[in-house]
Tab-separated table of C-alpha atoms in Angstrom:
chain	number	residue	atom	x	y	z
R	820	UNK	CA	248.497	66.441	123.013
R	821	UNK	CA	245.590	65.809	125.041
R	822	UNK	CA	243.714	67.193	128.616
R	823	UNK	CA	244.966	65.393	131.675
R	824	UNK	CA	242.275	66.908	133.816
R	825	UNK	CA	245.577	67.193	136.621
R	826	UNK	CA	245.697	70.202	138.659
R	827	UNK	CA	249.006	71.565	139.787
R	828	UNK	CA	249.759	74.111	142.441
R	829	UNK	CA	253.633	75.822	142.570
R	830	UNK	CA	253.962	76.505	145.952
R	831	UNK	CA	257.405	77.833	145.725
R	832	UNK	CA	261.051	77.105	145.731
R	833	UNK	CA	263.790	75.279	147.202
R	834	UNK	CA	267.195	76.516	145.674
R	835	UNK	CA	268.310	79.648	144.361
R	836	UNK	CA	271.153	79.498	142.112
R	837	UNK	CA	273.234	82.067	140.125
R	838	UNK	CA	275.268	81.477	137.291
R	839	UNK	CA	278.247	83.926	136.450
R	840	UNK	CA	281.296	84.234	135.245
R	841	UNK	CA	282.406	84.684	138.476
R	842	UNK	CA	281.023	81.439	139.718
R	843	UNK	CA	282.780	79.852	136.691
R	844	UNK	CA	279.471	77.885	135.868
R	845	UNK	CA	278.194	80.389	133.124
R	846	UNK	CA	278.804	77.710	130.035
R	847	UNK	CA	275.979	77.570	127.505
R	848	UNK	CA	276.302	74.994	124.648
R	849	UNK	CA	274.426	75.786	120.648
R	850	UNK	CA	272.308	72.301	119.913
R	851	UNK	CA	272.929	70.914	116.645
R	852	UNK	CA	271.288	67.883	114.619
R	853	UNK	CA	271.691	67.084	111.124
R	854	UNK	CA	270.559	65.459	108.074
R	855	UNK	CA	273.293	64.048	105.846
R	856	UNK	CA	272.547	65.079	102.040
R	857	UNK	CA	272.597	62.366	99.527
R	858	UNK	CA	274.642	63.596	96.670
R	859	UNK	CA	278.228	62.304	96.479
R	860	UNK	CA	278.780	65.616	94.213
R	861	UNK	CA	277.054	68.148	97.020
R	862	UNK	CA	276.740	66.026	100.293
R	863	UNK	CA	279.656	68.639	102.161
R	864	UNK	CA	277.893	71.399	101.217
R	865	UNK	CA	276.181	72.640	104.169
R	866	UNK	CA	272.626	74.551	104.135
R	867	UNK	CA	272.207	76.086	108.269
R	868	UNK	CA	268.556	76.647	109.316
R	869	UNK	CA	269.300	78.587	112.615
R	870	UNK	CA	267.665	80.781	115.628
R	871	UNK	CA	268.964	81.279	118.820
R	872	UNK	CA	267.308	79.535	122.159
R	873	UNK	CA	268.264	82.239	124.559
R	874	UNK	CA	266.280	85.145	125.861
R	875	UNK	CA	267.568	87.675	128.703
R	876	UNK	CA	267.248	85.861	131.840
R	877	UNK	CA	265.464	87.372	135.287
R	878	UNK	CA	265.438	90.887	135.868
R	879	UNK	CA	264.616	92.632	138.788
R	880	UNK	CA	262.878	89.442	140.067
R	881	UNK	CA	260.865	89.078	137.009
R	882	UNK	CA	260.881	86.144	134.631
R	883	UNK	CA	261.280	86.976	130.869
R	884	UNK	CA	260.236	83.769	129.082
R	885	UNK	CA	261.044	85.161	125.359
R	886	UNK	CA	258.035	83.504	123.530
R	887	UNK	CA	258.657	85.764	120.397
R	888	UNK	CA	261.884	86.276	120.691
R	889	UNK	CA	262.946	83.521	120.135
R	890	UNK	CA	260.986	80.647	121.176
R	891	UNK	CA	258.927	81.241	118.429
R	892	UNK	CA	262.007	81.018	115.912
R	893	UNK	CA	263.629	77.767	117.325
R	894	UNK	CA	260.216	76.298	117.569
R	895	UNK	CA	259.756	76.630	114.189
R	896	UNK	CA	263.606	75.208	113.516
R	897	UNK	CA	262.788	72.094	115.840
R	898	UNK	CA	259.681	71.134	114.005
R	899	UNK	CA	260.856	71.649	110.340
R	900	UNK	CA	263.820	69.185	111.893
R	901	UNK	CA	260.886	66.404	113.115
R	902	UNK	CA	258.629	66.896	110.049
R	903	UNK	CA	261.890	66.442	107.414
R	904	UNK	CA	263.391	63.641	109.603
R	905	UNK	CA	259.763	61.376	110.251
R	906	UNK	CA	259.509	62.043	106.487
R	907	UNK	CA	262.949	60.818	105.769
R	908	UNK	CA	263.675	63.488	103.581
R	909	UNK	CA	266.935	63.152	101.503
R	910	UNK	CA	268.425	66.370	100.837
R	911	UNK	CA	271.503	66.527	98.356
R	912	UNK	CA	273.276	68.891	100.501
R	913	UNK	CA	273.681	68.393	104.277
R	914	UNK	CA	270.919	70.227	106.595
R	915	UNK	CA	272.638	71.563	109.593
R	916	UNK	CA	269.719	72.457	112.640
R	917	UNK	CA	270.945	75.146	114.521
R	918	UNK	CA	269.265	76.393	117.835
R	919	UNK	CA	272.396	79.278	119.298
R	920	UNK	CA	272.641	80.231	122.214
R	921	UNK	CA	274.764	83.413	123.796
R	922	UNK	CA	272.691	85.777	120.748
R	923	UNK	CA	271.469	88.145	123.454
R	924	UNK	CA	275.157	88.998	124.379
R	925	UNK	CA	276.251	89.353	121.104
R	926	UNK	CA	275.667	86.578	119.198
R	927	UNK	CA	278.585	84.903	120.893
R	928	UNK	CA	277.031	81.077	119.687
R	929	UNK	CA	276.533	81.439	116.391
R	930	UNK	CA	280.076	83.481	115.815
R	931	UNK	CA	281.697	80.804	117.808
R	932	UNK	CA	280.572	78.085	115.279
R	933	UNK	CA	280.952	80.192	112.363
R	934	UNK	CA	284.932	80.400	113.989
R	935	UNK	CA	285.050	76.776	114.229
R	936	UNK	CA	281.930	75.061	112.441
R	937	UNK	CA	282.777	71.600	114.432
R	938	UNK	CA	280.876	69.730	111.460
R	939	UNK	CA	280.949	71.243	108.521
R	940	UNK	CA	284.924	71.332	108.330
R	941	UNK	CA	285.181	75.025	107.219
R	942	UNK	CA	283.150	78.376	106.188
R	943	UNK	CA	283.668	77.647	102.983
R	944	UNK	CA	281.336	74.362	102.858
R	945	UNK	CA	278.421	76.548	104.210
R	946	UNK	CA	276.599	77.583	101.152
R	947	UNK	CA	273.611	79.243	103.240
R	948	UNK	CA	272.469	80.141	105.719
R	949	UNK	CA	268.790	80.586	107.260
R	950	UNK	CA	268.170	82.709	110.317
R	951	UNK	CA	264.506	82.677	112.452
R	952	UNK	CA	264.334	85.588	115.069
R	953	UNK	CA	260.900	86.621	116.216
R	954	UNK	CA	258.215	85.275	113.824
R	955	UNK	CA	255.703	84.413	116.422
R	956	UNK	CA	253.660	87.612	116.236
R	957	UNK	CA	252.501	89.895	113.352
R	958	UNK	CA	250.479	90.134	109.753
R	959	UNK	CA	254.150	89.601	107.511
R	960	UNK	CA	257.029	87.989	107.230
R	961	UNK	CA	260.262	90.291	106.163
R	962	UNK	CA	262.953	88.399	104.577
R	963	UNK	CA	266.235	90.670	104.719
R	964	UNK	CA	268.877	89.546	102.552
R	965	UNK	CA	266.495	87.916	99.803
R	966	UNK	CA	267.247	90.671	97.202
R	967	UNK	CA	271.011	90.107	98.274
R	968	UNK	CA	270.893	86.860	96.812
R	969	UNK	CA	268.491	86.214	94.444
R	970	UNK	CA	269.462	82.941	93.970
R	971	UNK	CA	268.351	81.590	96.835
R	972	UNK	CA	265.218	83.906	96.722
R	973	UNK	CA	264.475	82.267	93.436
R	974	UNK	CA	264.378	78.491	94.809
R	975	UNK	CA	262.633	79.492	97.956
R	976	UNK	CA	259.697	81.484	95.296
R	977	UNK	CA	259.923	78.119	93.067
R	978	UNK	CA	257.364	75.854	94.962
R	979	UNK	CA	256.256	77.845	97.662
R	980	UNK	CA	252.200	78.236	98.017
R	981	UNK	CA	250.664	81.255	96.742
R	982	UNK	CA	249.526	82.471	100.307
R	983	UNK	CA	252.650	82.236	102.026
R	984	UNK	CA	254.200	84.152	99.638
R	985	UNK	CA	251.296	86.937	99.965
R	986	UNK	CA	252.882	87.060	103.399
R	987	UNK	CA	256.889	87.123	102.673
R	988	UNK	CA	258.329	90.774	102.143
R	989	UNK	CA	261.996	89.993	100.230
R	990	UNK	CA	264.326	92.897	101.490
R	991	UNK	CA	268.033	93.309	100.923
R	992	UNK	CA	269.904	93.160	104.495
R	993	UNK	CA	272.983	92.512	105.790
R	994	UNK	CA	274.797	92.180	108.956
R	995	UNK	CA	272.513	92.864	111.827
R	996	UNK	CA	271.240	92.303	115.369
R	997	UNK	CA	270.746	88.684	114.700
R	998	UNK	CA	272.632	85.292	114.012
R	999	UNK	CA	273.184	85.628	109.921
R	1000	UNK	CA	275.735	88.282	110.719
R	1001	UNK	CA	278.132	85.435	112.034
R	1002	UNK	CA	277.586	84.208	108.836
R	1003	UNK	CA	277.382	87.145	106.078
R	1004	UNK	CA	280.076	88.562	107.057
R	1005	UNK	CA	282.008	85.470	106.364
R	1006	UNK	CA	280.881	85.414	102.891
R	1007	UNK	CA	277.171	83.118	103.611
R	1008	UNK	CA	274.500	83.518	101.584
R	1009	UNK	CA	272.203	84.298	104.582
R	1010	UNK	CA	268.992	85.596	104.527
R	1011	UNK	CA	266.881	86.441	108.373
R	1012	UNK	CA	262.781	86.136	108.325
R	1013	UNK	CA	261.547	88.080	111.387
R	1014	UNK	CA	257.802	88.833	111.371
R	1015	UNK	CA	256.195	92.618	111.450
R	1016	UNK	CA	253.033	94.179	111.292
R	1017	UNK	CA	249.927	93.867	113.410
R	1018	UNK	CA	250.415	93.956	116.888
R	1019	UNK	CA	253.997	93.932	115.764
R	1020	UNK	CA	256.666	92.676	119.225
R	1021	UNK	CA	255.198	94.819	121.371
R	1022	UNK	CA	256.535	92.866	124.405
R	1023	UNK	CA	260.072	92.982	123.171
R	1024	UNK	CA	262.640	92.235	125.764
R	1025	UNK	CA	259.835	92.479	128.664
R	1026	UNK	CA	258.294	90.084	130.769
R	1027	UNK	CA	254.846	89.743	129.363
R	1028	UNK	CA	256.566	87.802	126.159
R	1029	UNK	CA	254.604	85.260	127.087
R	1030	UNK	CA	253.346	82.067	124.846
R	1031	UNK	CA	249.743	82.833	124.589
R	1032	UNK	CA	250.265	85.597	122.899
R	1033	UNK	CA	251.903	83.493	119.676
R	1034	UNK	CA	249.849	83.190	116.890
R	1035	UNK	CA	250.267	80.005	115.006
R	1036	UNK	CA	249.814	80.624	111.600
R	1037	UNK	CA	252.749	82.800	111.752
R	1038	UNK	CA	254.439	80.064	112.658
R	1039	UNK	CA	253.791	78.054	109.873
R	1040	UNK	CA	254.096	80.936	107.354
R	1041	UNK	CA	257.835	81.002	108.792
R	1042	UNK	CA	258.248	77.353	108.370
């Protein structure tokens, strides 16, 4: 990125439009992108790096932009995407990208695909499943789930740089207010990161959720 030295000035408006169910325009669609694994043993096995895209909308005539929650999680699962992809990683399993949408009415994206996983063919080819909700803001990074299945807790611990893993907190979890449940409950390894600590998500479901406030090392420590 660079400075443009543009100005620009909103000055306002020129449609307002409402989409409902009543309107019958109300569709939302989850955004998916993959990388095909290598292995002929392990390629439809299917490893889901998810967060969801939506936040809450406009209330009372105020914009909620939902930096933390959960721009800051699908952020993170578009760039690990572009950094794997421009490095032409070749994964023996299958990465699946997953950015949900419908989680702030219940999770209605991610259960939809975990219903009918268009892709992957069936539940049972999804071996795990990684969910990003809120890791914009904070000192730590809580990983429910990892003491669920410390098999995937081991691999993640393998390689990982000592300093990151100063900042991961392993936690058992389990179903919960976020996107993994479509996929625990269905028999996923799944584990959630979701930051804490520190100024903590102070602006939770309000309007000043705002970008500046992001800080981006968390962001990397989540990636």
């Amino acid at each position: 990125s660079r400075a443009t030295g543009i100005a620009v000035t909103l000055k306002g408006y020129d449609v307002v439009r409402r989409y409902d169910e009543q309107y019958d325009n109300n569709t939302a669609r989850n955004v998916l992108a993959k990388i095909e694994g290598v292995d002929p043993q392990l390629k439809d096995q299917y490893v889901l790096v998810g967060a969801h895209l939506d936040h809450v909308g406009v209330r009372g005539g105020y914009v909620y932009n939902g930096a933390d929650d959960n721009a800051s999680g699908s952020g993170v699962v578009l760039e690990l995407a572009r950094v794997l992809a421009e490095a032409k990683v070749q994964p023996r399993r299958t990465l699946l990208f997953c950015c949900w949408t419908g989680e702030e009415r219940g999770l209605l994206g991610s259960n939809h695909f975990a219903k009918e996983p268009c892709d992957a063919g069936g539940i049972e080819r999804i071996v795990a499943c990684f969910n990003l909700d809120m890791v914009g803001m904070g000192e730590v990074l809580n990983a429910p789930g990892a003491l669920n299945f410390p098999t995937v807790w081991d691999v993640i611990k393998r390689d990982q740089d000592a300093e990151i893993m100063k900042r991961l907190k392993p936690r058992e979890g389990g179903p919960g207010g976020s996107d993994h449940s479509a996929f625990i409950v269905r028999g996923v390894e799944s584990m959630l990161l979701i930051s804490s600590g520190g100024v903590g998500h102070q602006d939770y479901h309000q309007p000043e959720d705002d970008a500046g406030k992001i800080d981006p090392a968390m962001l990397r420590t989540a990636g």
